[in-house]
mmCIF file of C-alpha atoms in Angstrom:
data_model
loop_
_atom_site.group_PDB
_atom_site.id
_atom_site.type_symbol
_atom_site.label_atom_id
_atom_site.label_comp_id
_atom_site.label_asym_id
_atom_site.label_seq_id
_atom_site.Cartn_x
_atom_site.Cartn_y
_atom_site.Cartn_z
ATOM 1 C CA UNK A 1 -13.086 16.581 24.103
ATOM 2 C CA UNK A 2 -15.116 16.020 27.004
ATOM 3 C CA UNK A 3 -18.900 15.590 27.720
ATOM 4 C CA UNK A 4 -20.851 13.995 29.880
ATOM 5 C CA UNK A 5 -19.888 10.118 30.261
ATOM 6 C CA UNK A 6 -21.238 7.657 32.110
ATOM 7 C CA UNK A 7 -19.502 4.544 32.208
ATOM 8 C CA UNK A 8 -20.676 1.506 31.595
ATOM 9 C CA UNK A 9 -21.156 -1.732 34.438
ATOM 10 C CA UNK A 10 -21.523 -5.414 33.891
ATOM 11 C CA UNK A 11 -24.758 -6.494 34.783
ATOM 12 C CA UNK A 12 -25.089 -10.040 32.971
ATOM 13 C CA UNK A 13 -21.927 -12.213 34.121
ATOM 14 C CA UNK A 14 -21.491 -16.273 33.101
ATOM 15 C CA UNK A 15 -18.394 -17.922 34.842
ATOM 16 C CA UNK A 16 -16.361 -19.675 31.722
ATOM 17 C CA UNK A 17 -16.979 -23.313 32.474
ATOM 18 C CA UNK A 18 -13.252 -24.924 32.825
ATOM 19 C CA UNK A 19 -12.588 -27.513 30.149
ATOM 20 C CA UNK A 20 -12.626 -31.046 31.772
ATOM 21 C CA UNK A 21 -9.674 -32.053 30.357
ATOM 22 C CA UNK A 22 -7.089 -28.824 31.532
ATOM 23 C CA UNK A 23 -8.655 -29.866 34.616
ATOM 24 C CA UNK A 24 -7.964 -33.576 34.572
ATOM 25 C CA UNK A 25 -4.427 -32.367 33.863
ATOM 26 C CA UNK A 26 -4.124 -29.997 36.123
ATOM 27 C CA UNK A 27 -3.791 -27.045 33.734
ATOM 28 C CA UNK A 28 -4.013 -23.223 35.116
ATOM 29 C CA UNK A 29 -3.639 -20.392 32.870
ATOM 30 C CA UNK A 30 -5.536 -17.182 32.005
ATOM 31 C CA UNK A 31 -7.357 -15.373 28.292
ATOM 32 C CA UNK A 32 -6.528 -11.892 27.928
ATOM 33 C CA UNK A 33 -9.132 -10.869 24.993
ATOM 34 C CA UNK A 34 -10.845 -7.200 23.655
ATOM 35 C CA UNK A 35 -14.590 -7.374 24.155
ATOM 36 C CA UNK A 36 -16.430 -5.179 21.319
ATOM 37 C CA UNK A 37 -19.465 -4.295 23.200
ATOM 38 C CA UNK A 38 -22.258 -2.734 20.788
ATOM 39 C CA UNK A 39 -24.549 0.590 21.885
ATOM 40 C CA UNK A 40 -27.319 -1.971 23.392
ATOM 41 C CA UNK A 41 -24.692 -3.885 26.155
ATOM 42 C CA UNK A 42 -24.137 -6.853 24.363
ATOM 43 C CA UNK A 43 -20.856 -8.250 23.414
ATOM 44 C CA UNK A 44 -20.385 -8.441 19.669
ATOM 45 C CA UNK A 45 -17.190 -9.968 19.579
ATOM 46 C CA UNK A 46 -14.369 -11.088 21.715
ATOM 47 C CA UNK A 47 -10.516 -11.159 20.169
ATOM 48 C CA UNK A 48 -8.391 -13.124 22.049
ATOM 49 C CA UNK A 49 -5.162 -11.297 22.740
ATOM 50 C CA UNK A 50 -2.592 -13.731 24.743
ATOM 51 C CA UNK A 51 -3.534 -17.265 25.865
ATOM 52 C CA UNK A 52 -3.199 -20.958 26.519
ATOM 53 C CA UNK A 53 -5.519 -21.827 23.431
ATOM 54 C CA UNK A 54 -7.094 -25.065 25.653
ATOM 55 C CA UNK A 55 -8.696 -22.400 27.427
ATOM 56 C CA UNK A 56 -9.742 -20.198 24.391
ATOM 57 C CA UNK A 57 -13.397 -21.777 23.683
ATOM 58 C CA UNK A 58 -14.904 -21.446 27.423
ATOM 59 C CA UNK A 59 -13.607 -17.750 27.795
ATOM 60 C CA UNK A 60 -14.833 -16.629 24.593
ATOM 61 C CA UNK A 61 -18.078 -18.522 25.379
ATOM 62 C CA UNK A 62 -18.599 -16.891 28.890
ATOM 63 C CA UNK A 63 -17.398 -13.207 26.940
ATOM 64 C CA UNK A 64 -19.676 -13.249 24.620
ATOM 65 C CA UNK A 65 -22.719 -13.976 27.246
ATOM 66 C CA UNK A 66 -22.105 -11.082 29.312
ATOM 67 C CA UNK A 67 -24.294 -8.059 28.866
ATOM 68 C CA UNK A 68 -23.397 -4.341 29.535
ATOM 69 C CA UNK A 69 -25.303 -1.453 30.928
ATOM 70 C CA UNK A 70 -24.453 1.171 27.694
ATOM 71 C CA UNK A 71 -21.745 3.768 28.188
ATOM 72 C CA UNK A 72 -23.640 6.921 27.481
ATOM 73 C CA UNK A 73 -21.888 10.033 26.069
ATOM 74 C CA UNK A 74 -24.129 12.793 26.777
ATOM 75 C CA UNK A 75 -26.724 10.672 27.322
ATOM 76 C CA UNK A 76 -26.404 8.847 23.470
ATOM 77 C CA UNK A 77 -25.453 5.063 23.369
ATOM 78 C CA UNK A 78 -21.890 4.646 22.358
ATOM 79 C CA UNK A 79 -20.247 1.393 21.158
ATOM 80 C CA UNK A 80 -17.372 0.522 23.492
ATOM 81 C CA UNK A 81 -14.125 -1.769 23.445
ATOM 82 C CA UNK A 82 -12.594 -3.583 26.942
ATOM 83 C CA UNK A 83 -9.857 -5.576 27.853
ATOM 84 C CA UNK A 84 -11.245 -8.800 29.727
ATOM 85 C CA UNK A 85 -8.829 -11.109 31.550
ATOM 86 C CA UNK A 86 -9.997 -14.612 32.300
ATOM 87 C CA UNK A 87 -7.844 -16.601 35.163
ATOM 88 C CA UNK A 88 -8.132 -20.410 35.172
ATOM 89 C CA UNK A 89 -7.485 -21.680 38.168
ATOM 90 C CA UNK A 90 -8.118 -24.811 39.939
ATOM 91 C CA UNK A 91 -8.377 -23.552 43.694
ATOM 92 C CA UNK A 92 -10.729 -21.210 44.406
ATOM 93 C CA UNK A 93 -9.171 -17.481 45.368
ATOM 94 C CA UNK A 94 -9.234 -16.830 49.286
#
């Protein structure tokens, strides 16, 4: 194994719109899901992994709108998988 491999970057990013009602509750909580990204960057499916489901919809949404630089493997498009981990939260970090 080896080669030459150069990873792949984000370059397309849409924030997961909270869902108004978690909110008016007061809800936190994060997605974990596995991103199958395809050789051209973009995201051709999204498997959530661990959740709190009320948040499922707007993570997989914002997932599946993000767009990848390829990861090359001696310079030939390769598909790619990724763990993505979406945190909910109602105050913004500091």
């Amino acid at each position: 194994m080896g080669g030459d491999i150069r990873e792949p970057k984000r370059l397309v990013y849409v924030a997961p719109e909270y869902p108004l009602i978690a909110a008016q509750a007061g809800l936190v909580g994060m997605v974990i899901m596995e991103a199958h990204v395809g050789r051209d960057g973009y995201v051709k499916d999204a498997t959530i992994l661990r959740s709190q489901p009320i948040f499922d919809d707007a993570a997989k949404a914002a997932v599946m709108q993000w767009r990848y630089q390829p990861l090359l493997l001696n310079g030939v498009a390769m598909e790619f998988v990724l763990s993505v981990t979406i945190k909910f939260n109602l105050k913004p970090p500091q």
